[in-house]
mmCIF file of C-alpha atoms (C1' of nucleotides) in Angstrom:
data_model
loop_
_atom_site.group_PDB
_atom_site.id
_atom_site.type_symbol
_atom_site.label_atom_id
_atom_site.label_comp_id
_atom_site.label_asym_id
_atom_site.label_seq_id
_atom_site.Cartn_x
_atom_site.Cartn_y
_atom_site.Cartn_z
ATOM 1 C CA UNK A 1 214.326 274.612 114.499
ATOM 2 C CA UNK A 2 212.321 273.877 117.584
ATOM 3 C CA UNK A 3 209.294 272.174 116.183
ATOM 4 C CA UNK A 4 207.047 271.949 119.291
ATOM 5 C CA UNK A 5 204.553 274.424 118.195
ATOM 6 C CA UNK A 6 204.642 276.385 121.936
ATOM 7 C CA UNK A 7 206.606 278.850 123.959
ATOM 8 C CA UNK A 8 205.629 281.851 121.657
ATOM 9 C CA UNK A 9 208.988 282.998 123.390
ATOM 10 C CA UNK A 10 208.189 286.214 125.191
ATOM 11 C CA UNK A 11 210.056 288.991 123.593
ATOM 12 C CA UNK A 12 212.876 289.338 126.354
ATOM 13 C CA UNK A 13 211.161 287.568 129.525
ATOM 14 C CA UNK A 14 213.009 289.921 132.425
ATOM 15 C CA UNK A 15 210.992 287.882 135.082
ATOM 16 C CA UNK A 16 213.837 287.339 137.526
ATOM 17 C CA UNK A 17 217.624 287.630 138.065
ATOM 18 C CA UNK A 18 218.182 284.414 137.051
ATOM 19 C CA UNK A 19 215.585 283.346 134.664
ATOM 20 C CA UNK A 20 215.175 279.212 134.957
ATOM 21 C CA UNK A 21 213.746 278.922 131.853
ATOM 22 C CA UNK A 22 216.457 280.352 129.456
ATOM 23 C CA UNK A 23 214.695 279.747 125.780
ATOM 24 C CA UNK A 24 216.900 281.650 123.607
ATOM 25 C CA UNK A 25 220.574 282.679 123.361
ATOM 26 C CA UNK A 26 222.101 285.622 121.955
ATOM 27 C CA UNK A 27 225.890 284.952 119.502
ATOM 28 C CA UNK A 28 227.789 286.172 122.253
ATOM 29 C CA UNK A 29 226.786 283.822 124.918
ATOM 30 C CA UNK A 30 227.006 281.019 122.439
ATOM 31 C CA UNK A 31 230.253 282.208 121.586
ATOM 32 C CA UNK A 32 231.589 282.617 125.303
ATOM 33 C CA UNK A 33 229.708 278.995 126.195
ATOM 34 C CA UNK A 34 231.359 277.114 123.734
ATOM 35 C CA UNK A 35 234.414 279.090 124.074
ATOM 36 C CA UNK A 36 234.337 280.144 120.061
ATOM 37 C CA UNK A 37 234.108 283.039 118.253
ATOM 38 C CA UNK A 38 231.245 284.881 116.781
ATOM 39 C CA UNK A 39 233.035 284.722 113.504
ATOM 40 C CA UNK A 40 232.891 280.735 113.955
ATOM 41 C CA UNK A 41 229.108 280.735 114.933
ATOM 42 C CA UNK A 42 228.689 283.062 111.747
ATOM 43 C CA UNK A 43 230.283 280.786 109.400
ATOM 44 C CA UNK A 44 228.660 277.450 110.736
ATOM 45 C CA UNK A 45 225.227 279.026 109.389
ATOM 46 C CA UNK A 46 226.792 280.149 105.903
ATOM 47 C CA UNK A 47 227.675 276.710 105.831
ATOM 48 C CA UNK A 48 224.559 276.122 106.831
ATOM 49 C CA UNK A 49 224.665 273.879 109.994
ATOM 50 C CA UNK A 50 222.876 276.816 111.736
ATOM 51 C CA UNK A 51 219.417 278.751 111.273
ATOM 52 C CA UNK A 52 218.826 280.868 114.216
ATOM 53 C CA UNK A 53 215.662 282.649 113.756
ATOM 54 C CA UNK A 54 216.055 286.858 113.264
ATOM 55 C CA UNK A 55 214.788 289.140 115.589
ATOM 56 C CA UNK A 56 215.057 292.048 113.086
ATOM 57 C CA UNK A 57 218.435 292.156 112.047
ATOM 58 C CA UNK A 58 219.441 290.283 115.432
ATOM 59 C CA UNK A 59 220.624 286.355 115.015
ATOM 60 C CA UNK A 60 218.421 284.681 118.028
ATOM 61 C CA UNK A 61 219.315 280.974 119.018
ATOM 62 C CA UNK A 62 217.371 278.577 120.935
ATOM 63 C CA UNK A 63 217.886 275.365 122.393
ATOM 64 C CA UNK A 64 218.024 273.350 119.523
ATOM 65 C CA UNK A 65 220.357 275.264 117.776
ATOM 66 C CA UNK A 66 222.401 275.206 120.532
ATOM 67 C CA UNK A 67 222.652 271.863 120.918
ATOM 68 C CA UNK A 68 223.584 272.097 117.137
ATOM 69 C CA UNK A 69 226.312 273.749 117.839
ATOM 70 C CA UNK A 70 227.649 271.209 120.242
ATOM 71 C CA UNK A 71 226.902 268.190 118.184
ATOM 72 C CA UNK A 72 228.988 270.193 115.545
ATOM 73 C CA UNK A 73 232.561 271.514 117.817
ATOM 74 C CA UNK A 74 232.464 267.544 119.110
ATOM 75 C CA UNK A 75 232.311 266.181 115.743
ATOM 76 C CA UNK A 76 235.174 268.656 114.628
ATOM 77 C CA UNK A 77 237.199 267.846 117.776
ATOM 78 C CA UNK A 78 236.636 263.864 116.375
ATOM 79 C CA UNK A 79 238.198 265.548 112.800
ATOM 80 C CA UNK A 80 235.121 265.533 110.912
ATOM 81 C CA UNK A 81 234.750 268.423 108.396
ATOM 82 C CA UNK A 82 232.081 270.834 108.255
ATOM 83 C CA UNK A 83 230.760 268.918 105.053
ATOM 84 C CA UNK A 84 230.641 265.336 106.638
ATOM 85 C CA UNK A 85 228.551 267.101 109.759
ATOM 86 C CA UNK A 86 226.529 268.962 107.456
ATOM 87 C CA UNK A 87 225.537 266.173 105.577
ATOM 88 C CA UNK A 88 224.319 264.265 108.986
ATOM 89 C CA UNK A 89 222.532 267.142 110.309
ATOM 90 C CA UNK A 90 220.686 267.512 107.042
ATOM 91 C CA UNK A 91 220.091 264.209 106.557
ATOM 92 C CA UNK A 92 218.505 264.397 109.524
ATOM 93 C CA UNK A 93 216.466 267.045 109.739
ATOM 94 C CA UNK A 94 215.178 265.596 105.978
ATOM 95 C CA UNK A 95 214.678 262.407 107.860
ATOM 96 C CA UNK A 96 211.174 262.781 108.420
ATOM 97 C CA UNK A 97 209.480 262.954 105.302
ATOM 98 C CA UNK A 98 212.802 261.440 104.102
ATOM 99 C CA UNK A 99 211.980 258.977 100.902
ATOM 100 C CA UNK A 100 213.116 255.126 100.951
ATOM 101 C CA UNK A 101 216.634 256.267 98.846
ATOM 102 C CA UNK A 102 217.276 258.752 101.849
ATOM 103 C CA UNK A 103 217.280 257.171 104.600
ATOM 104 C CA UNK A 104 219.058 254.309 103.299
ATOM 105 C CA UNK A 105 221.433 256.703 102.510
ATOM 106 C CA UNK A 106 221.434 257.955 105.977
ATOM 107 C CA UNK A 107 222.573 254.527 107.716
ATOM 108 C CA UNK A 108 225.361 253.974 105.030
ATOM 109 C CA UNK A 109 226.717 257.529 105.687
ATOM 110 C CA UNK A 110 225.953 256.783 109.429
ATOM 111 C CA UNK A 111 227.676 253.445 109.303
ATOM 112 C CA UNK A 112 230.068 254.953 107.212
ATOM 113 C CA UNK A 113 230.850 257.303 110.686
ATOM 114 C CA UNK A 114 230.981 254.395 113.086
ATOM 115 C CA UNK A 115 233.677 252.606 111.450
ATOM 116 C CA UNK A 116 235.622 255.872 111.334
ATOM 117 C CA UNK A 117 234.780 256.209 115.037
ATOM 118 C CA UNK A 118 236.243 252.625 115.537
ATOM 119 C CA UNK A 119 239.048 252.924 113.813
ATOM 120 C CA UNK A 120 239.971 255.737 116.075
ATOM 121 C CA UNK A 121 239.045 254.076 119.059
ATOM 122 C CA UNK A 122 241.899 251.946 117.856
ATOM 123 C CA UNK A 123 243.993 254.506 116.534
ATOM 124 C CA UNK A 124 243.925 255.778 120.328
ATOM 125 C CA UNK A 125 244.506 252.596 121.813
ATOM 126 C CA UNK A 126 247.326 252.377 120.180
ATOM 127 C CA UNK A 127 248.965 255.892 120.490
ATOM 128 C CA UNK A 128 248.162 255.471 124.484
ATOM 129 C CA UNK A 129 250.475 252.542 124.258
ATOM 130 C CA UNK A 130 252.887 254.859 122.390
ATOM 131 C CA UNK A 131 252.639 257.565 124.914
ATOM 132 C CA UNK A 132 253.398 254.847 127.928
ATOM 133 C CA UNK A 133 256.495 253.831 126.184
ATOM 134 C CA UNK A 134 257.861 257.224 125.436
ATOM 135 C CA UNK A 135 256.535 258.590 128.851
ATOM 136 C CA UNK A 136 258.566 255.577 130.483
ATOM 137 C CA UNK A 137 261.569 255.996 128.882
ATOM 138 C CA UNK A 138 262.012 259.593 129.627
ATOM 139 C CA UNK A 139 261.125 258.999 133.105
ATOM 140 C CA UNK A 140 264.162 256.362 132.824
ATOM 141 C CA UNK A 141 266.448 259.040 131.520
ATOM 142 C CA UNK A 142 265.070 261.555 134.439
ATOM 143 C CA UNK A 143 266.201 259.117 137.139
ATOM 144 C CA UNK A 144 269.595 257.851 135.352
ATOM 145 C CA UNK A 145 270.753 261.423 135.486
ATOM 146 C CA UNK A 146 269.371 261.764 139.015
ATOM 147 C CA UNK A 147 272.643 263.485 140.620
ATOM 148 C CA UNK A 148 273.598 265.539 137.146
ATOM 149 C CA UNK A 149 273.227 268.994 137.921
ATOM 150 C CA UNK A 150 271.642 269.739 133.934
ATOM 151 C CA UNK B 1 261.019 254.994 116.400
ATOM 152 C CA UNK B 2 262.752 252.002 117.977
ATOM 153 C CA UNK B 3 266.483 253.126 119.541
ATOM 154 C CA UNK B 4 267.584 249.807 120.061
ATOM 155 C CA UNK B 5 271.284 250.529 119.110
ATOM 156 C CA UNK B 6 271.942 247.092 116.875
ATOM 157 C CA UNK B 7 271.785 246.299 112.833
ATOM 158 C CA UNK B 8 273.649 248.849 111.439
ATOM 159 C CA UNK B 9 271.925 248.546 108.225
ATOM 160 C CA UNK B 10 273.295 246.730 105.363
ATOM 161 C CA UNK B 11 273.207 248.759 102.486
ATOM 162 C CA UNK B 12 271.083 246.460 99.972
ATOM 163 C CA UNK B 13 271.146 243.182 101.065
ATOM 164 C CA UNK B 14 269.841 241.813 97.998
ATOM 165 C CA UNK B 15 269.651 238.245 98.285
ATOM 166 C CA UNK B 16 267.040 236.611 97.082
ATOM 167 C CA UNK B 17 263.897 237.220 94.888
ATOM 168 C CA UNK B 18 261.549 238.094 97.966
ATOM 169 C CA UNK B 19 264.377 239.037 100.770
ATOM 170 C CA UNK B 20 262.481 238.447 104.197
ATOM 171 C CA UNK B 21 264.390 240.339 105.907
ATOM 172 C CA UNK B 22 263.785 243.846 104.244
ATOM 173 C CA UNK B 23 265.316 246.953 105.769
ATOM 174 C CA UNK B 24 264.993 249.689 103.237
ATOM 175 C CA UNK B 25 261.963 251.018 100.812
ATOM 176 C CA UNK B 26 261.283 253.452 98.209
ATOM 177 C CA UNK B 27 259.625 256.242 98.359
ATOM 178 C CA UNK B 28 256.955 254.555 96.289
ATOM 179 C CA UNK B 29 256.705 251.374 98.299
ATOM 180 C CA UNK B 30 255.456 253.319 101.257
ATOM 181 C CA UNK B 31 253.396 255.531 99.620
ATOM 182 C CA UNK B 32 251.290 252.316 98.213
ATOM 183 C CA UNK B 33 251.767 250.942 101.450
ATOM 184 C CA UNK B 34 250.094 253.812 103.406
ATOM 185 C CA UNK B 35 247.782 255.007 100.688
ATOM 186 C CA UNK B 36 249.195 258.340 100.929
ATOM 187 C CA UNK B 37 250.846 260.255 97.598
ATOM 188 C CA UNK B 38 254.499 260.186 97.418
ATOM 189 C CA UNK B 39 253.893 263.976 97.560
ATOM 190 C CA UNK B 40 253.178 263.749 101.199
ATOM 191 C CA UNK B 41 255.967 262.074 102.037
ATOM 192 C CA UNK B 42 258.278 264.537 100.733
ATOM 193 C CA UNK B 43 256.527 267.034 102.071
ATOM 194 C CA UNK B 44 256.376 264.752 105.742
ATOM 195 C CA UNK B 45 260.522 265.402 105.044
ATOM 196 C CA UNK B 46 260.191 268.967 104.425
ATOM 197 C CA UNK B 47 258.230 269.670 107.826
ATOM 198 C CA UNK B 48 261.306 268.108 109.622
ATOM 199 C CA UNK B 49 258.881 264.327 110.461
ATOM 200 C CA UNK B 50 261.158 262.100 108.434
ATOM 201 C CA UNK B 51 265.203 262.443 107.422
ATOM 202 C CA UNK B 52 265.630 258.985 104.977
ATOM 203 C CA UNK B 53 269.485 258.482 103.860
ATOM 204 C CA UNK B 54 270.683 259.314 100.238
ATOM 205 C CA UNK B 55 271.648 256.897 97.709
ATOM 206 C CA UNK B 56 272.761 260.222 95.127
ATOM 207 C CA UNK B 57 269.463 261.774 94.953
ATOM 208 C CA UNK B 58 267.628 259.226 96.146
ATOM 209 C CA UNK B 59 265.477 258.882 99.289
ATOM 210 C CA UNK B 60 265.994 255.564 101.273
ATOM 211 C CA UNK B 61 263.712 254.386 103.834
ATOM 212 C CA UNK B 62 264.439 251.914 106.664
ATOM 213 C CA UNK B 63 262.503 250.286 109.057
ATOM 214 C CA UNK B 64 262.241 253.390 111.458
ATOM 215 C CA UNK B 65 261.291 255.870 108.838
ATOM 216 C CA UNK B 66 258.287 253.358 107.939
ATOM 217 C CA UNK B 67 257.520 253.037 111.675
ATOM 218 C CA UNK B 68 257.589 256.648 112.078
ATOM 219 C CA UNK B 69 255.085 257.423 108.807
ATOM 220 C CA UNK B 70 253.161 255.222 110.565
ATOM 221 C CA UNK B 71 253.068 257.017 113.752
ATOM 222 C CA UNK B 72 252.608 260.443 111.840
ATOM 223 C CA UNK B 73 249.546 259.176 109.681
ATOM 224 C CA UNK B 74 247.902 257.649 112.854
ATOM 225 C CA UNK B 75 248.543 260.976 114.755
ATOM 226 C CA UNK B 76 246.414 262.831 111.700
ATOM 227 C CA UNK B 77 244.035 260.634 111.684
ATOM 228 C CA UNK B 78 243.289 262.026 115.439
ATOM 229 C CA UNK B 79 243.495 265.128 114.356
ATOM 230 C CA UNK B 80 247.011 265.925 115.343
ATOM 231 C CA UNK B 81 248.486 268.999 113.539
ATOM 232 C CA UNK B 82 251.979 267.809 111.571
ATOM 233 C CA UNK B 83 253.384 270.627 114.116
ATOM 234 C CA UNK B 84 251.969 268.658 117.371
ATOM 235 C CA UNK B 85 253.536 265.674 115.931
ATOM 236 C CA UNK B 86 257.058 266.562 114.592
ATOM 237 C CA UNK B 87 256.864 268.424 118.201
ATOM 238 C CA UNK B 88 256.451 264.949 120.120
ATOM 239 C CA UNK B 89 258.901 262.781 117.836
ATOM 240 C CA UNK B 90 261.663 265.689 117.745
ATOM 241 C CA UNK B 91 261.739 265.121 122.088
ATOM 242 C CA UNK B 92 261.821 262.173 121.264
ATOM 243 C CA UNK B 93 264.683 261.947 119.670
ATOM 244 C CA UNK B 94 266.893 263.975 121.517
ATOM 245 C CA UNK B 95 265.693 262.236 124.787
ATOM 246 C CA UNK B 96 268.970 260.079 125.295
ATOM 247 C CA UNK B 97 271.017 263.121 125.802
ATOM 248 C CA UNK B 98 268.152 265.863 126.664
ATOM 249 C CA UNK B 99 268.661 267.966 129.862
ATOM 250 C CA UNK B 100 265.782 267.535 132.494
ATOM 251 C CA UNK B 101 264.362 270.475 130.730
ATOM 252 C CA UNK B 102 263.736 268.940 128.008
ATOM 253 C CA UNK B 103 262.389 265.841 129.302
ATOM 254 C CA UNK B 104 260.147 267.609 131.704
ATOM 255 C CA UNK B 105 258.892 269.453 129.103
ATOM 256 C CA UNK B 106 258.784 266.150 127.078
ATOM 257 C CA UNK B 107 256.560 264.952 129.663
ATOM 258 C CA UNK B 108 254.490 267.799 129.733
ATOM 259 C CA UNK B 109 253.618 267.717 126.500
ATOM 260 C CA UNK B 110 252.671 263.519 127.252
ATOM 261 C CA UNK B 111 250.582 264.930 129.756
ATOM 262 C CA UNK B 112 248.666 267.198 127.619
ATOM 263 C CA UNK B 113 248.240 264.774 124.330
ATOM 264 C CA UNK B 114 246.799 261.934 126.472
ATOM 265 C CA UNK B 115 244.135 264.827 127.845
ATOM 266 C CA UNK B 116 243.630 265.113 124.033
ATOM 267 C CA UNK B 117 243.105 261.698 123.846
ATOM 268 C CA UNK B 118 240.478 260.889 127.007
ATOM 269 C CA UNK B 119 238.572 263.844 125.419
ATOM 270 C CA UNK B 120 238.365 262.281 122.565
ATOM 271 C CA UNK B 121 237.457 258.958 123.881
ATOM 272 C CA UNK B 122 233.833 260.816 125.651
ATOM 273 C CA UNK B 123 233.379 262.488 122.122
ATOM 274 C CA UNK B 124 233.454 259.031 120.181
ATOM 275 C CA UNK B 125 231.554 257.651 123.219
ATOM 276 C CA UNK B 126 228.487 260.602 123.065
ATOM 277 C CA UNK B 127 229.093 260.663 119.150
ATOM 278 C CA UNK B 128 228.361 256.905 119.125
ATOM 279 C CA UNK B 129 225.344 256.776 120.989
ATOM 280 C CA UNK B 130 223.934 260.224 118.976
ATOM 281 C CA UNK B 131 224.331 257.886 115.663
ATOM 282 C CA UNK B 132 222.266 254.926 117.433
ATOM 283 C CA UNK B 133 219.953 257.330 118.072
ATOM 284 C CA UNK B 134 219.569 258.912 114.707
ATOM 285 C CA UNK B 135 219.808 255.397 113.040
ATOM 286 C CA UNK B 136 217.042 254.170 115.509
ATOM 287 C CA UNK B 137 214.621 257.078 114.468
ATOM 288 C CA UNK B 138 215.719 256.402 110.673
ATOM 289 C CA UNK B 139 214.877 252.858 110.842
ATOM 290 C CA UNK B 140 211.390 253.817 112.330
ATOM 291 C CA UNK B 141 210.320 256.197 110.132
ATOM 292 C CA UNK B 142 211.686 253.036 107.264
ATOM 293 C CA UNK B 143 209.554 250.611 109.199
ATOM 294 C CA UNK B 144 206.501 253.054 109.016
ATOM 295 C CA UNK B 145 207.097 253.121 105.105
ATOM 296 C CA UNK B 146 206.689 250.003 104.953
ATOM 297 C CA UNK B 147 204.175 249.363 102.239
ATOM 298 C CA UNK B 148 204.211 252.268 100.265
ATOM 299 C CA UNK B 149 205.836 252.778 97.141
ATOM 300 C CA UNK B 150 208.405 255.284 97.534
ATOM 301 C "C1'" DG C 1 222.182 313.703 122.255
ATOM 302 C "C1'" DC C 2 225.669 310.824 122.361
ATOM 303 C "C1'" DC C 3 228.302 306.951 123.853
ATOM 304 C "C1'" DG C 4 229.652 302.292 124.516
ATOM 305 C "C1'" DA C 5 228.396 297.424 124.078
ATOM 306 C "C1'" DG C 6 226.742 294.420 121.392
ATOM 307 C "C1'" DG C 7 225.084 293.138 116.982
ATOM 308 C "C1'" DT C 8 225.395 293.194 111.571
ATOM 309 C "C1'" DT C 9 227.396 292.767 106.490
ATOM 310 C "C1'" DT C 10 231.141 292.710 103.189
ATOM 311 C "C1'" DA C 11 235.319 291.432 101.890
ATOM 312 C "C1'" DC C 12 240.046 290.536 101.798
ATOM 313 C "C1'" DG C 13 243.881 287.825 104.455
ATOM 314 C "C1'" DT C 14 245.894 283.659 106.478
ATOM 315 C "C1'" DT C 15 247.377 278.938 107.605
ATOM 316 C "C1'" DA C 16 247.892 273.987 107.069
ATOM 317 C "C1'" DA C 17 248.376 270.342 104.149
ATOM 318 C "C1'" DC C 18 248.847 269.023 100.490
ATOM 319 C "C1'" DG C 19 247.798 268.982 94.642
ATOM 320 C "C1'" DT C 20 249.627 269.725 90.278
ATOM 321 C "C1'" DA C 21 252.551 270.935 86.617
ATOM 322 C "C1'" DA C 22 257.097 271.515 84.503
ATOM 323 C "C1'" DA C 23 261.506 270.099 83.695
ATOM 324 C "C1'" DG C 24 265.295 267.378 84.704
ATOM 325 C "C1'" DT C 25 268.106 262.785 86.340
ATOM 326 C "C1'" DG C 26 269.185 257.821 86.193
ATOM 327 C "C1'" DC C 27 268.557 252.973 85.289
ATOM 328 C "C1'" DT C 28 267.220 249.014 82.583
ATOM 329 C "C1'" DT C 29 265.145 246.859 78.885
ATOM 330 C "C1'" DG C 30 263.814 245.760 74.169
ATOM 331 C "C1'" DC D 1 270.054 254.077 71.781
ATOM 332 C "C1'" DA D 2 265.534 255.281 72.574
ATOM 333 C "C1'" DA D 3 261.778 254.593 75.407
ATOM 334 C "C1'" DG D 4 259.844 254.153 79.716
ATOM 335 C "C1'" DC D 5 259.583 254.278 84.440
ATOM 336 C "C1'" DA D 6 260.576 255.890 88.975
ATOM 337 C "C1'" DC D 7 262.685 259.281 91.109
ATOM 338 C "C1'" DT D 8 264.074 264.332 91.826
ATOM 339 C "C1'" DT D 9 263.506 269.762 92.518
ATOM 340 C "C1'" DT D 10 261.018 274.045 92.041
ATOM 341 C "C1'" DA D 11 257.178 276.560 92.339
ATOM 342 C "C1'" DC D 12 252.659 278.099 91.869
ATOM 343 C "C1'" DG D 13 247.616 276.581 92.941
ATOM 344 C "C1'" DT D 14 243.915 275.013 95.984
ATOM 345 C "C1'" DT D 15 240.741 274.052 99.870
ATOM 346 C "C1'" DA D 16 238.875 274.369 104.527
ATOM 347 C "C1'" DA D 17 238.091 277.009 108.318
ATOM 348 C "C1'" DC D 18 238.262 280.512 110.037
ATOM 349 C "C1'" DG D 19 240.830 285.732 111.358
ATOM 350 C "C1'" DT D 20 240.680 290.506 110.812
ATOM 351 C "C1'" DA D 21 239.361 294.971 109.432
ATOM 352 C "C1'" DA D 22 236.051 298.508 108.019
ATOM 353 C "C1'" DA D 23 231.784 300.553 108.205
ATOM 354 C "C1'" DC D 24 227.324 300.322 109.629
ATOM 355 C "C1'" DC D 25 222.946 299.773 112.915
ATOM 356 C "C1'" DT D 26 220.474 300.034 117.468
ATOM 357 C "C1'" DC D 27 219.439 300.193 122.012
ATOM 358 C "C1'" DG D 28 219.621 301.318 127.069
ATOM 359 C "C1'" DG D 29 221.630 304.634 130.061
ATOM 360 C "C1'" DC D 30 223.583 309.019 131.700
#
DNA sequence: GCCGAGGTTTACGTTAACGTAAAGTGCTTG
DNA sequence: CAAGCACTTTACGTTAACGTAAACCTCGGC
């Protein structure tokens, strides 16, 4: 992914014991970062909302596809499907030498996103309110039986 | 869900062409009324989220069976699994007479949706300013179409 | 040289949340 | 009374998003 055209990225870069400049990531530390499996990571790029670059036979991820990744786990926390993310992310990446039809296309599905966004924004709103009521009632209940022993 | 104890619920009531006071609903009336397939409400039944009376084989819905659809479609629409839901409404339900197990527990699990739900909040937040940024660049590289064809 | 830790592919298994089809019941309307 | 419509049960099918197992490579270290 990473466009710039530098950072040839040195094959493993052992230059310290803490290297600042951390370029590339290997599926394991995505995995353990993101607190996902390797069989997730896997399947994100057969979907393919991941192209890590191959070192050999070795997947090899850099900072863009790790930030991928995140932009992908948040919009499945949100309930988005893999489809609906992939079609963003490709949009996207298309987006530059994207024809007229395109990126029109992009803001409606984009659009299309922010209403579903608002709607939860209500949706929580309103199950907050939900949780207050049933949180204060069982509190009620807690202190009416106050000197019960069970 | 709505305890208060009143209106034991007249069987019918049918009086009048467009009774204003209606208590009970088909299966078929919600479904059009939630946009959902009368499928899913049977199968809302099966997972132990709804419990309509009988009228011989037929399901009858009152006002807290609609409210509590309600509640159940909003909960998916967050992402809540039908088990994380039937799980809150069940505690629910058995609050007035639950031990302080139970409510404690009931509280815990309070607790841990409305985490669910301030998480989600920064997601939609982060998500919402990702799509101004994405329709931003889109609208850019529109603008610098601007005369050609296609 | 071999071993363990990580990586890989291939492929079948699993779960949630319904869809869909078949076959039957019950009312009411022409 | 036949047709139609809404409801019912039963049961197999489907899709998304992974889990899990087997069998393989490969590399740094002892």
């Amino acid at each position: 992914m990473t466009q710039p055209p530098s950072t040839p990225a040195p094959a493993i870069a052992q230059d310290g014991p803490l290297p600042r400049q951390r370029r590339t990531y290997s599926i394991g530390e995505l995995a353990k970062m993101f607190e996902v499996t390797t069989r997730t990571i896997r399947f994100y790029e057969q979907e393919g909302l991941l192209a890590p670059e191959r070192r050999g036979q070795t997947r090899i991820y850099n900072e863009k596809d790790r930030v991928r990744l995140k932009l992908t786990l948040r919009g499945k926390r949100l309930g988005f499907s893999l489809a609906e993310i992939r079609e963003v992310v490709m949009m996207y990446d298309a987006m530059p030498d994207g024809n007229r039809r395109q990126l029109r296309r992009l803001l409606e599905i984009l659009a299309d996103k922010r209403a579903n966004l608002e709607r939860q924004l209500e949706d929580i709103r309103l199950m907050q309110l939900e949780l207050d009521d049933v949180e204060r009632r069982a509190r009620d209940v807690l202190a009416s039986l106050g000197d019960q022993k069970d």
